[in-house]
Tab-separated table of C-alpha atoms in Angstrom:
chain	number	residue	atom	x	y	z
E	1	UNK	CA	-156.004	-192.281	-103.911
E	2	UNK	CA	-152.313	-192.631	-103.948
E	3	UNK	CA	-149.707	-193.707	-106.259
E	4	UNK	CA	-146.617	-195.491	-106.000
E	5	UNK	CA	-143.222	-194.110	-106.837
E	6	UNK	CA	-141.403	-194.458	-110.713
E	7	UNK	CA	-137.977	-194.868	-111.264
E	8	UNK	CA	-136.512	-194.421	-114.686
E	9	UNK	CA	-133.491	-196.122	-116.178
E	10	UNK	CA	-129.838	-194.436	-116.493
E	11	UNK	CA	-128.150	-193.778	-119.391
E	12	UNK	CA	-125.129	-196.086	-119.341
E	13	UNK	CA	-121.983	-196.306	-121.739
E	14	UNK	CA	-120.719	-199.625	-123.030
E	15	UNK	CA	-117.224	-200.272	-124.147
E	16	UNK	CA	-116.063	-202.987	-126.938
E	17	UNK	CA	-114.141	-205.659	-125.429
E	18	UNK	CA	-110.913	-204.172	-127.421
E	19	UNK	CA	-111.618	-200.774	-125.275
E	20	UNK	CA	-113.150	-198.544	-127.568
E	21	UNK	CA	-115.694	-196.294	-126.489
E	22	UNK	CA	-119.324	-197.006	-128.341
E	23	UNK	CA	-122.045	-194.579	-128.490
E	24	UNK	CA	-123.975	-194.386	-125.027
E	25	UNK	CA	-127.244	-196.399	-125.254
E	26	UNK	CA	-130.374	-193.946	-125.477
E	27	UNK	CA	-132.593	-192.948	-121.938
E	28	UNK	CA	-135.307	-195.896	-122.131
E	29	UNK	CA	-138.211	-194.755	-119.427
E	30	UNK	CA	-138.429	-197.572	-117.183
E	31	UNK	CA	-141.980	-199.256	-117.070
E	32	UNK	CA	-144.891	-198.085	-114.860
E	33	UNK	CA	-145.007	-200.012	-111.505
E	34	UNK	CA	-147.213	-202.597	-111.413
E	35	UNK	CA	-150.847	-201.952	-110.798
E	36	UNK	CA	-150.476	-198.295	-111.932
E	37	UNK	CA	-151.867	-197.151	-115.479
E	38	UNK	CA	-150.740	-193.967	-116.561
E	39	UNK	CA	-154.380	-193.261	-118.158
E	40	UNK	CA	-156.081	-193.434	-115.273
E	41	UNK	CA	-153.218	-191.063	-113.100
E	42	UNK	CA	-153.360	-188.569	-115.491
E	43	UNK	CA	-156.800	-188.126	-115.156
E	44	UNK	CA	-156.465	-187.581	-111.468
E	45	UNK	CA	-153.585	-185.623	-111.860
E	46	UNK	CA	-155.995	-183.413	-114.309
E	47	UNK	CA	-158.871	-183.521	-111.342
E	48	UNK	CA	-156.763	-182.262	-108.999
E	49	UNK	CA	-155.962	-178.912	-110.899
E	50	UNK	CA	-159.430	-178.409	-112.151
E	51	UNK	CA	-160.415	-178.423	-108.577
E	52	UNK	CA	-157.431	-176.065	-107.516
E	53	UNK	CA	-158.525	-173.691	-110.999
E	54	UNK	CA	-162.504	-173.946	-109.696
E	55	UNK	CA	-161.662	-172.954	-106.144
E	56	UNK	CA	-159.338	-169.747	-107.444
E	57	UNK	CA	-161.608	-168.726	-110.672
E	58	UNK	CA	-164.651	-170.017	-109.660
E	59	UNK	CA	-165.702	-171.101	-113.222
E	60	UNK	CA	-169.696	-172.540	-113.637
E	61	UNK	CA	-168.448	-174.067	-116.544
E	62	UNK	CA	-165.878	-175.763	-115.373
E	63	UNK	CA	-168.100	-178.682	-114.445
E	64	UNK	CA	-169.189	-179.203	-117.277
E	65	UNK	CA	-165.536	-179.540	-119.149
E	66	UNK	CA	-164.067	-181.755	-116.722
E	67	UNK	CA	-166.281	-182.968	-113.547
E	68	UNK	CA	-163.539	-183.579	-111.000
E	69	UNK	CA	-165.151	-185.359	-108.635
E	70	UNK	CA	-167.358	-188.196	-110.901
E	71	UNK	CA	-164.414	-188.580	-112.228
E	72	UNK	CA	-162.474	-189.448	-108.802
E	73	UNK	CA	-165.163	-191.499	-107.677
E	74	UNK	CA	-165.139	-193.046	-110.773
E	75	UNK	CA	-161.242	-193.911	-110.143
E	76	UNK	CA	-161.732	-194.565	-106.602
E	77	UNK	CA	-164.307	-197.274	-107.940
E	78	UNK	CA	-161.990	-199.117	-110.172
E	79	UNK	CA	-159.238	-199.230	-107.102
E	80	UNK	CA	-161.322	-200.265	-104.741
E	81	UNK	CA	-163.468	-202.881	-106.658
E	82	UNK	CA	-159.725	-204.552	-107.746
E	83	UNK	CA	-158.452	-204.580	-103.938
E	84	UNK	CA	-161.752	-206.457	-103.134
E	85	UNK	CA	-159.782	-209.706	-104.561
E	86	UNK	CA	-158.618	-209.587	-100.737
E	87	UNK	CA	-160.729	-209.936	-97.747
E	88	UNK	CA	-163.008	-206.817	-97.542
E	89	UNK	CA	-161.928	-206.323	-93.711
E	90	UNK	CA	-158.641	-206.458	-95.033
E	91	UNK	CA	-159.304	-203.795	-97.671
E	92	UNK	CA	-161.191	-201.492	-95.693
E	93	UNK	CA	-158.825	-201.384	-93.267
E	94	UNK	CA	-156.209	-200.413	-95.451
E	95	UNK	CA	-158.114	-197.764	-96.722
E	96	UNK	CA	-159.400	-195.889	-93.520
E	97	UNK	CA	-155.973	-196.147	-92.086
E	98	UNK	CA	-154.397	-194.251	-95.406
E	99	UNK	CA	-157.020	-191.651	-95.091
E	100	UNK	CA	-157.841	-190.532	-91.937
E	101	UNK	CA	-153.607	-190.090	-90.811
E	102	UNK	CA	-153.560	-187.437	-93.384
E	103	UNK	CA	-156.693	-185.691	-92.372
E	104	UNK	CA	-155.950	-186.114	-88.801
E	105	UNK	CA	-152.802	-184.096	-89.437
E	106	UNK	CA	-154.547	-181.786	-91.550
E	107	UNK	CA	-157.023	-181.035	-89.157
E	108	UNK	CA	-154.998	-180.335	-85.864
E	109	UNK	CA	-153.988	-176.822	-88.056
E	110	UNK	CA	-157.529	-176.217	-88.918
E	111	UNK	CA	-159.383	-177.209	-85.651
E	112	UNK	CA	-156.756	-175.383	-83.450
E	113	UNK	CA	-156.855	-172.164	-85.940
E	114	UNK	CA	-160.647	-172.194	-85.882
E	115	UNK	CA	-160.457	-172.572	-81.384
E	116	UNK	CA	-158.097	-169.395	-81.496
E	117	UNK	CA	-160.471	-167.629	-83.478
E	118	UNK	CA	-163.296	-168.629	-81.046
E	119	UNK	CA	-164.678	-171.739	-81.772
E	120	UNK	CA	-166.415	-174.107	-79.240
E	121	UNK	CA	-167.028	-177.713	-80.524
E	122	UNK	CA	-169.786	-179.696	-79.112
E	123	UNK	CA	-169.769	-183.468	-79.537
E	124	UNK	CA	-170.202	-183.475	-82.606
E	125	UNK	CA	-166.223	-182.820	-82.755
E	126	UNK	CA	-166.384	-186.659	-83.080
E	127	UNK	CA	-166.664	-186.095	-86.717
E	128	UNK	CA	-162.933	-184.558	-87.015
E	129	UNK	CA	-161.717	-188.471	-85.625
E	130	UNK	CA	-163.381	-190.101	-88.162
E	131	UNK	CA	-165.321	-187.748	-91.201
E	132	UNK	CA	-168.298	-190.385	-91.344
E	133	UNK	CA	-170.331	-186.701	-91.087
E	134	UNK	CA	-169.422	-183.317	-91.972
E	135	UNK	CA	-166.845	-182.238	-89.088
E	136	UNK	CA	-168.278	-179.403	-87.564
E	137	UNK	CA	-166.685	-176.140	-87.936
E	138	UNK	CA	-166.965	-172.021	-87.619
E	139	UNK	CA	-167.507	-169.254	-90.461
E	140	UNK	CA	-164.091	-168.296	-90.013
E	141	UNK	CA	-162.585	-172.037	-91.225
E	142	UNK	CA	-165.211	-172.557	-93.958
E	143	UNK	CA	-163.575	-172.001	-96.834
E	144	UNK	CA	-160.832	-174.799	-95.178
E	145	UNK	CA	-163.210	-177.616	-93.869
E	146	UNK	CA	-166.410	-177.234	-96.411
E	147	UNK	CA	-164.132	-179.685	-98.866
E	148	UNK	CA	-164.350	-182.465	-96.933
E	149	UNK	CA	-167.745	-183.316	-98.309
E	150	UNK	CA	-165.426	-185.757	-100.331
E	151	UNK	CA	-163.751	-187.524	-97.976
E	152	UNK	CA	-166.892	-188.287	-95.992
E	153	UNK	CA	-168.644	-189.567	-99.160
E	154	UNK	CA	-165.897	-191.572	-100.204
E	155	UNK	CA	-165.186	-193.067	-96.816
E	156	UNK	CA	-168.883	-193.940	-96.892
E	157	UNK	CA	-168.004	-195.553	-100.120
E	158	UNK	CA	-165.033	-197.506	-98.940
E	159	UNK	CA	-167.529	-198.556	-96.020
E	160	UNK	CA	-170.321	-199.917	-98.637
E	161	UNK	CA	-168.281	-201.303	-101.253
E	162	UNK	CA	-168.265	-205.245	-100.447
E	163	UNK	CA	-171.847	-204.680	-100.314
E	164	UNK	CA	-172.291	-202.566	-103.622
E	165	UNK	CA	-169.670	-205.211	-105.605
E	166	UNK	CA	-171.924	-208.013	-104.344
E	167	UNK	CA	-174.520	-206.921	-105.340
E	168	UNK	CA	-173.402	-205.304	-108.519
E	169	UNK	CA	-171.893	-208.877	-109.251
E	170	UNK	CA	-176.038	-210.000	-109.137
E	171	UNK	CA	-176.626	-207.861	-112.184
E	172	UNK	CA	-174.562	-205.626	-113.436
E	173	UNK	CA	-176.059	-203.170	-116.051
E	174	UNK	CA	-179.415	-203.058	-114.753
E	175	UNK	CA	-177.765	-202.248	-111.141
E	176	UNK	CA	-175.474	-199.519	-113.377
E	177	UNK	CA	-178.498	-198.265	-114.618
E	178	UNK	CA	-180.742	-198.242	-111.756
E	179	UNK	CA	-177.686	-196.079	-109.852
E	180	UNK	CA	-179.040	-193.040	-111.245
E	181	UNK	CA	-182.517	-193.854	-109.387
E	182	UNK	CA	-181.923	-192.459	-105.568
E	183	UNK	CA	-180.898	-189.272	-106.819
E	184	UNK	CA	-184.254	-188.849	-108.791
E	185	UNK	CA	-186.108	-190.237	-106.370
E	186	UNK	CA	-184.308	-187.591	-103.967
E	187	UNK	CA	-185.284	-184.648	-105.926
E	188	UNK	CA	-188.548	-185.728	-107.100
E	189	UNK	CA	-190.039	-188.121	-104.761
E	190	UNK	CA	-188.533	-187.417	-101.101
E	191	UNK	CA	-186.175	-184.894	-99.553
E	192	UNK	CA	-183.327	-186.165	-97.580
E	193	UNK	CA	-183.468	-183.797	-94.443
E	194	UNK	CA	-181.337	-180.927	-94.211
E	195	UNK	CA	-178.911	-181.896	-92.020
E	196	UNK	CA	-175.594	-183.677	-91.919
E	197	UNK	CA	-177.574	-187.569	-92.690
E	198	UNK	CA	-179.067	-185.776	-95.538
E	199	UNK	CA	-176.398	-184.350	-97.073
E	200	UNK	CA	-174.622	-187.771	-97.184
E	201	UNK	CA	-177.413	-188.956	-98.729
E	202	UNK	CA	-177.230	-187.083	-101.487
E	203	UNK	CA	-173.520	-187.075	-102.242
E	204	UNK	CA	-173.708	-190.975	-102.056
E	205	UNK	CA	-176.737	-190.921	-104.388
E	206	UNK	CA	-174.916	-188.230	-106.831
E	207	UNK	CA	-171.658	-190.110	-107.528
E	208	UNK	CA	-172.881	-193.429	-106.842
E	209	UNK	CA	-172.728	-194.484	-110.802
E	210	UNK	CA	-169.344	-193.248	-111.201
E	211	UNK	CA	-168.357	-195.276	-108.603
E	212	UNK	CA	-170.281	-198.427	-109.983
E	213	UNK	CA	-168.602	-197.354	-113.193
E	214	UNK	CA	-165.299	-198.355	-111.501
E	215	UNK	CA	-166.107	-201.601	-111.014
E	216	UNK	CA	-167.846	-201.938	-113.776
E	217	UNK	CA	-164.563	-201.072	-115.489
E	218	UNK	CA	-162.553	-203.692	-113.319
E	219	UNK	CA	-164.873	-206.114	-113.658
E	220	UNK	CA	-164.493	-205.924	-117.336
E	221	UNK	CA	-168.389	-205.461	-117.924
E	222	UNK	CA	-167.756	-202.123	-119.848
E	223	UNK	CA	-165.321	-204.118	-122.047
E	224	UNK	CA	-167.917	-206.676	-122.953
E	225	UNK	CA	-170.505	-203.867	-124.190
E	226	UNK	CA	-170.211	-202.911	-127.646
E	227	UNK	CA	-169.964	-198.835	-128.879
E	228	UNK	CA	-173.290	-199.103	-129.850
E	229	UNK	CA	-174.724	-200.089	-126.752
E	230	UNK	CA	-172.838	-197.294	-124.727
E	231	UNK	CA	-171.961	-194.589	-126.075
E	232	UNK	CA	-175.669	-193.552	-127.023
E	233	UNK	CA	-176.372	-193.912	-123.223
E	234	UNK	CA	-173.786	-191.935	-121.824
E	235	UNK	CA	-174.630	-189.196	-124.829
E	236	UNK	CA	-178.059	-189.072	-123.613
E	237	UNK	CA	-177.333	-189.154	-119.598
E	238	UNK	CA	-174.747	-185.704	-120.706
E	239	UNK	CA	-178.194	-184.467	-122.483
E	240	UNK	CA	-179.865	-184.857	-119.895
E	241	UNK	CA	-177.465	-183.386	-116.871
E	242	UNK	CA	-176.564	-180.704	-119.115
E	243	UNK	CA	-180.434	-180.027	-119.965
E	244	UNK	CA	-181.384	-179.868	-116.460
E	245	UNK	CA	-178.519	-178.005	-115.657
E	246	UNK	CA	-179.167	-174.743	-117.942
E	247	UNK	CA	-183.050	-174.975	-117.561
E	248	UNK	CA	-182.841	-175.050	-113.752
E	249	UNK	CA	-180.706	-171.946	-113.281
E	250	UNK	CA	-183.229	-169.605	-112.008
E	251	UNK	CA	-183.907	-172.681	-109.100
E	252	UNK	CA	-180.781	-173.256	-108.372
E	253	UNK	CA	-179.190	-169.299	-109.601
E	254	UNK	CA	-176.393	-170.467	-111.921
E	255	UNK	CA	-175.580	-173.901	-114.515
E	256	UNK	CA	-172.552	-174.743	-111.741
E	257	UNK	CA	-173.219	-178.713	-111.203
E	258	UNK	CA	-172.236	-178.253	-108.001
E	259	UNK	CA	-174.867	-176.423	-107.273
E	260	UNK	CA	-177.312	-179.085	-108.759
E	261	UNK	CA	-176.938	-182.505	-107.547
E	262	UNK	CA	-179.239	-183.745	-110.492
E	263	UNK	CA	-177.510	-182.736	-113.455
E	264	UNK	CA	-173.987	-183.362	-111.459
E	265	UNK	CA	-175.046	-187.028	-111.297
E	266	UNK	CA	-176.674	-187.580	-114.784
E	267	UNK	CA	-173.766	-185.347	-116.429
E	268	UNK	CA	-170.779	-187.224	-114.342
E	269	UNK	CA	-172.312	-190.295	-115.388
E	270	UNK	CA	-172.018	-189.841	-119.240
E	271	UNK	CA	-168.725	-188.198	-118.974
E	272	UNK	CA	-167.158	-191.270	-116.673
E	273	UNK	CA	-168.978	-193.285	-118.525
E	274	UNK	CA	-167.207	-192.352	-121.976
E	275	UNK	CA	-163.266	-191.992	-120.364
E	276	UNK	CA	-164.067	-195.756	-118.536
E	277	UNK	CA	-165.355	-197.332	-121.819
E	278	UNK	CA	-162.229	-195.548	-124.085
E	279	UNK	CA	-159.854	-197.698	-121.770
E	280	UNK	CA	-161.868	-200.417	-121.036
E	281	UNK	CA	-162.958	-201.260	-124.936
E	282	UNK	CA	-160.051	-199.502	-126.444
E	283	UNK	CA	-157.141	-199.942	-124.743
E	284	UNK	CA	-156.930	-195.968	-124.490
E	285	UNK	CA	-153.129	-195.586	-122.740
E	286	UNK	CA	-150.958	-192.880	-121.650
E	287	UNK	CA	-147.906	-194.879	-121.577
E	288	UNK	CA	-145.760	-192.847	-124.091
E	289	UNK	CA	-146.155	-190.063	-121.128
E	290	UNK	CA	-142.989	-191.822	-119.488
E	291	UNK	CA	-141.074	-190.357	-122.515
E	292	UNK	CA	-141.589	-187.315	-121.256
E	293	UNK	CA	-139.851	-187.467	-118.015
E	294	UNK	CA	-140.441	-184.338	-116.009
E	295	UNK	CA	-144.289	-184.534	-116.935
E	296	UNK	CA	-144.226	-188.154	-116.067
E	297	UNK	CA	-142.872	-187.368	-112.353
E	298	UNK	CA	-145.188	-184.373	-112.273
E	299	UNK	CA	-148.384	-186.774	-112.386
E	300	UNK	CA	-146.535	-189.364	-110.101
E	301	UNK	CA	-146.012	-186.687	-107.536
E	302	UNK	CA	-149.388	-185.867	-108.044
E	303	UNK	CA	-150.941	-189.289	-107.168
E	304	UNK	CA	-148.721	-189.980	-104.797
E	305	UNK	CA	-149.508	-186.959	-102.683
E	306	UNK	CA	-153.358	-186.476	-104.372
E	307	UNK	CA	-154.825	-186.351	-100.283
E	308	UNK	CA	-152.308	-183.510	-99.775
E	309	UNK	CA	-152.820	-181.352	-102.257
E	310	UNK	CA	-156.841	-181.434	-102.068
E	311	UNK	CA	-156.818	-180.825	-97.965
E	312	UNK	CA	-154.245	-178.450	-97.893
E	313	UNK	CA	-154.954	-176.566	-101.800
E	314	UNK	CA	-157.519	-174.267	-100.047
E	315	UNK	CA	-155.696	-173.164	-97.435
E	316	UNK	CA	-152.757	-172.430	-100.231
E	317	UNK	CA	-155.082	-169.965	-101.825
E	318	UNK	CA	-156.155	-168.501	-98.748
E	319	UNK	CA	-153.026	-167.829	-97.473
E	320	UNK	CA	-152.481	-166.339	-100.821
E	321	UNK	CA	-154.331	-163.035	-100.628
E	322	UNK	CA	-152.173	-161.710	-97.637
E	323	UNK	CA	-149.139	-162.815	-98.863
E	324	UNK	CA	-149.946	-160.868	-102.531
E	325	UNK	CA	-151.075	-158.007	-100.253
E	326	UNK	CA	-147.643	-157.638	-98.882
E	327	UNK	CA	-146.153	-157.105	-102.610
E	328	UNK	CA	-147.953	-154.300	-103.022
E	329	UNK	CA	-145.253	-153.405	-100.849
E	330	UNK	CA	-142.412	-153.533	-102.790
E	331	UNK	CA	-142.402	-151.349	-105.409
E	332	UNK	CA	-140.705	-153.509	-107.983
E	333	UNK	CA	-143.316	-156.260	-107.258
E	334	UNK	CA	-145.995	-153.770	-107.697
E	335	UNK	CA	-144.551	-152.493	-111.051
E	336	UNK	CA	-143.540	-155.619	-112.778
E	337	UNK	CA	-145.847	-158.261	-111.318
E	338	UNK	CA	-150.094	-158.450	-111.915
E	339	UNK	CA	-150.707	-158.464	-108.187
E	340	UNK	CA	-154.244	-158.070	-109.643
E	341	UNK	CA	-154.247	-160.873	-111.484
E	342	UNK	CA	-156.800	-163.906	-110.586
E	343	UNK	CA	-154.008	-166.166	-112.754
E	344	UNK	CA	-151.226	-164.366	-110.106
E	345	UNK	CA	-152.887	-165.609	-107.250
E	346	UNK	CA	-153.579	-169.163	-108.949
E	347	UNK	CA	-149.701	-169.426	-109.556
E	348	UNK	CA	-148.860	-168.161	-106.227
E	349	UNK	CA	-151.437	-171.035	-104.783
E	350	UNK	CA	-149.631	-173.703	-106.771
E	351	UNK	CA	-146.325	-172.478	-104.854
E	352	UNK	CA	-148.040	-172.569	-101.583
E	353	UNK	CA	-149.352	-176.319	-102.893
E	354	UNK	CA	-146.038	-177.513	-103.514
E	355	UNK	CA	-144.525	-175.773	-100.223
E	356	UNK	CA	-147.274	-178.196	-98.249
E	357	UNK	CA	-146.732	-180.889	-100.471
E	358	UNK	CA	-142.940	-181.206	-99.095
E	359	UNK	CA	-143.544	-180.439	-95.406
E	360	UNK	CA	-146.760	-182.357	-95.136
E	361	UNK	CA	-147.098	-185.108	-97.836
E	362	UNK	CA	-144.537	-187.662	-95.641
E	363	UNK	CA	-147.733	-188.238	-94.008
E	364	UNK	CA	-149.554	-190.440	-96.854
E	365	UNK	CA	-146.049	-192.145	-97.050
E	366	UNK	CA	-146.610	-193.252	-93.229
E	367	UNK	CA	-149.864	-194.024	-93.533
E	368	UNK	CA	-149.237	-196.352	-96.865
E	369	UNK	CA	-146.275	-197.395	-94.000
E	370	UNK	CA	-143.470	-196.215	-97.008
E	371	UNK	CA	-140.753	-195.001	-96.201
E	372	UNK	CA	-141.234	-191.375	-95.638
E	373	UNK	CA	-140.172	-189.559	-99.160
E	374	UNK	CA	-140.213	-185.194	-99.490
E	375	UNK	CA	-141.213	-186.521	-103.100
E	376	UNK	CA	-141.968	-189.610	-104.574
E	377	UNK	CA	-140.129	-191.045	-107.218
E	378	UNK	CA	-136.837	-191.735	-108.477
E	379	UNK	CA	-134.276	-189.531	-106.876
E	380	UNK	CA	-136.466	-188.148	-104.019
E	381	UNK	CA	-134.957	-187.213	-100.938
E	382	UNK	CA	-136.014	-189.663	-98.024
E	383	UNK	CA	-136.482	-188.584	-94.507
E	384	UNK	CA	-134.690	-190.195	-91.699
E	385	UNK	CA	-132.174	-193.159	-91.657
């Protein structure tokens, strides 16, 4: 879930051995560090703002363009399936320890804001040490904590994953295939219980093909499968999520997949399915996006501080409305600016992203055990000696 800093290459002079001055060799981008791929951060880069656009506009459709979260799962996959070279202790290790520091952080603001405001945690506080359930929380913090849905399922995920690669290894398309099973078998067959176990259930179930997709990226499966074998499947899996979605609504009172774990699962699975298969049988690539220098850093920074800006985005946008409220205040503001404006408030969040980015994100850097960076990337400012 993070990314590792780029450097680019300086334009230098060189001067003829008689001392006269040729033309200064053109800007060449310098190459990606190893392991990254520029497709693949993009898309997370992308992710990340459709989340931050969802959680300002609140779009049903947006789903349905670009489903965030398969598509992070789907990523997460892929990384985690390619670590497993090394011993899975090893791995998972790694893992916890460059999650939970930045959620532990994180949620010393929250869990301190929400015992000002009242708040009495039971044991089940346990859950803010380690997110294996949904850390408990009052109405007051919900719109902060209810996100972490994501880092408990993909925790659960890191947890599982020698398990799931093993026995994904066994067989892999009929296990790819039979991934979409729990979550039918959830809906139609047996409810999970309403509870914190239950809702884990059916995250894990929902986005556990686009995580199999990741390895079945890595493993080079997808690669081996011609057009014709996939891309009818993952046409008819977006069929049917988007099928269930729009006939459903009355059940479920809107087409938002994240209201319907169903079509979220069977539509994330075609649309992972089709980015995973245009890298892994075409060779899709962003690497010409190094060209283009301050878009390149922009999508480093974003990988590099990706936990960051999906803890702290929602408290950006609520903090937000009273800061707009106090421009109403200044009558220039209120003249010239749309105070108004939904788009205002989702600029405004981005400025309160980037504010946490720089005085928080030196935690991922800590917990990767980097040295600790305002920014990644070439140029950054460090922090300390």
């Amino acid at each position: 879930m993070g990314a590792h800093s780029k450097t680019h290459s300086k334009t230098h002079s060189q001067t003829h051995s008689e001392g006269v001055a040729l033309p200064a060799a053109p800007v060449r981008p310098a190459p990606a560090p190893a392991g990254r791929d520029r497709y693949f951060d993009t898309l997370r880069a992308v992710a990340l703002v459709r989340v931050v656009a969802y959680h300002t506009f609140g779009w049903a459709w947006a789903g349905l363009v670009f489903p965030s979260m398969g598509v992070m799962f789907g990523l997460a996959g892929t990384l985690m399936a390619r670590s497993l070279r090394r011993p899975a202790l090893q791995v998972i290790r790694s893992r916890v320890r460059r999650l939970l520091p930045p959620f532990w952080f994180w949620g010393v603001f929250v869990v301190a804001a929400m015992l000002v405001h009242g708040w009495m945690p039971g044991w089940q506080i346990v859950y803010w040490v380690v997110p294996l359930g949904d850390p408990p929380g009052n109405a007051w913090g919900e719109q902060a904590w209810e996100i972490l849905w994501y880092l408990r399922t993909y925790l659960w995920f890191v947890l599982l994953s020698p398990l799931l690669l093993r026995v994904f290894r066994l067989a892999p398309v009929p296990v790819l295939l039979a991934s979409l099973v729990p979550v039918l078998a959830f809906r139609f067959v047996w409810q999970p219980p309403d509870d914190r176990l239950g809702a884990a259930l059916w995250d894990l179930a929902t986005f556990l093909c686009c995580w199999l997709l990741g390895f079945a990226h890595q493993e080079g499966v997808l690669a081996r499968l011609k057009p014709a074998a996939v891309v009818p499947l993952a046409l008819a899996a977006l069929a049917c999520g988007g099928w269930y979605a729009f006939t459903h609504q009355a059940e479920y009172g809107t087409y938002d997949l994240d209201e319907n774990p169903l079509a979220q699962a069977f539509w994330s699975a075609g649309f992972v399915t089709l980015l995973m298969y245009a890298k892994a049988r075409f060779g899709t690539d962003f690497a010409r996006l190094v060209r283009l220098r301050r878009l390149d850093r922009l999508v480093t920074v974003f990988n590099a501080r990706a936990v960051t800006i999906y803890l702290w985005h929602e408290i950006a946008l609520i903090l937000a409305v009273p800061l707009i409220d106090r421009f109403w205040d200044v009558p220039a503001f209120e003249a010239y600016l749309p105070l108004d404006s939904q788009w205002f408030m989702f600029g405004v969040g981005w400025v309160l992203i980037a504010v946490f980015v720089l005085l928080c994100g030196w935690v991922e850097d800590v917990a990767a055990r980097k040295q600790p960076r305002l920014l990644p990337g070439g140029g950054a400012a460090r922090m300390g000696p």
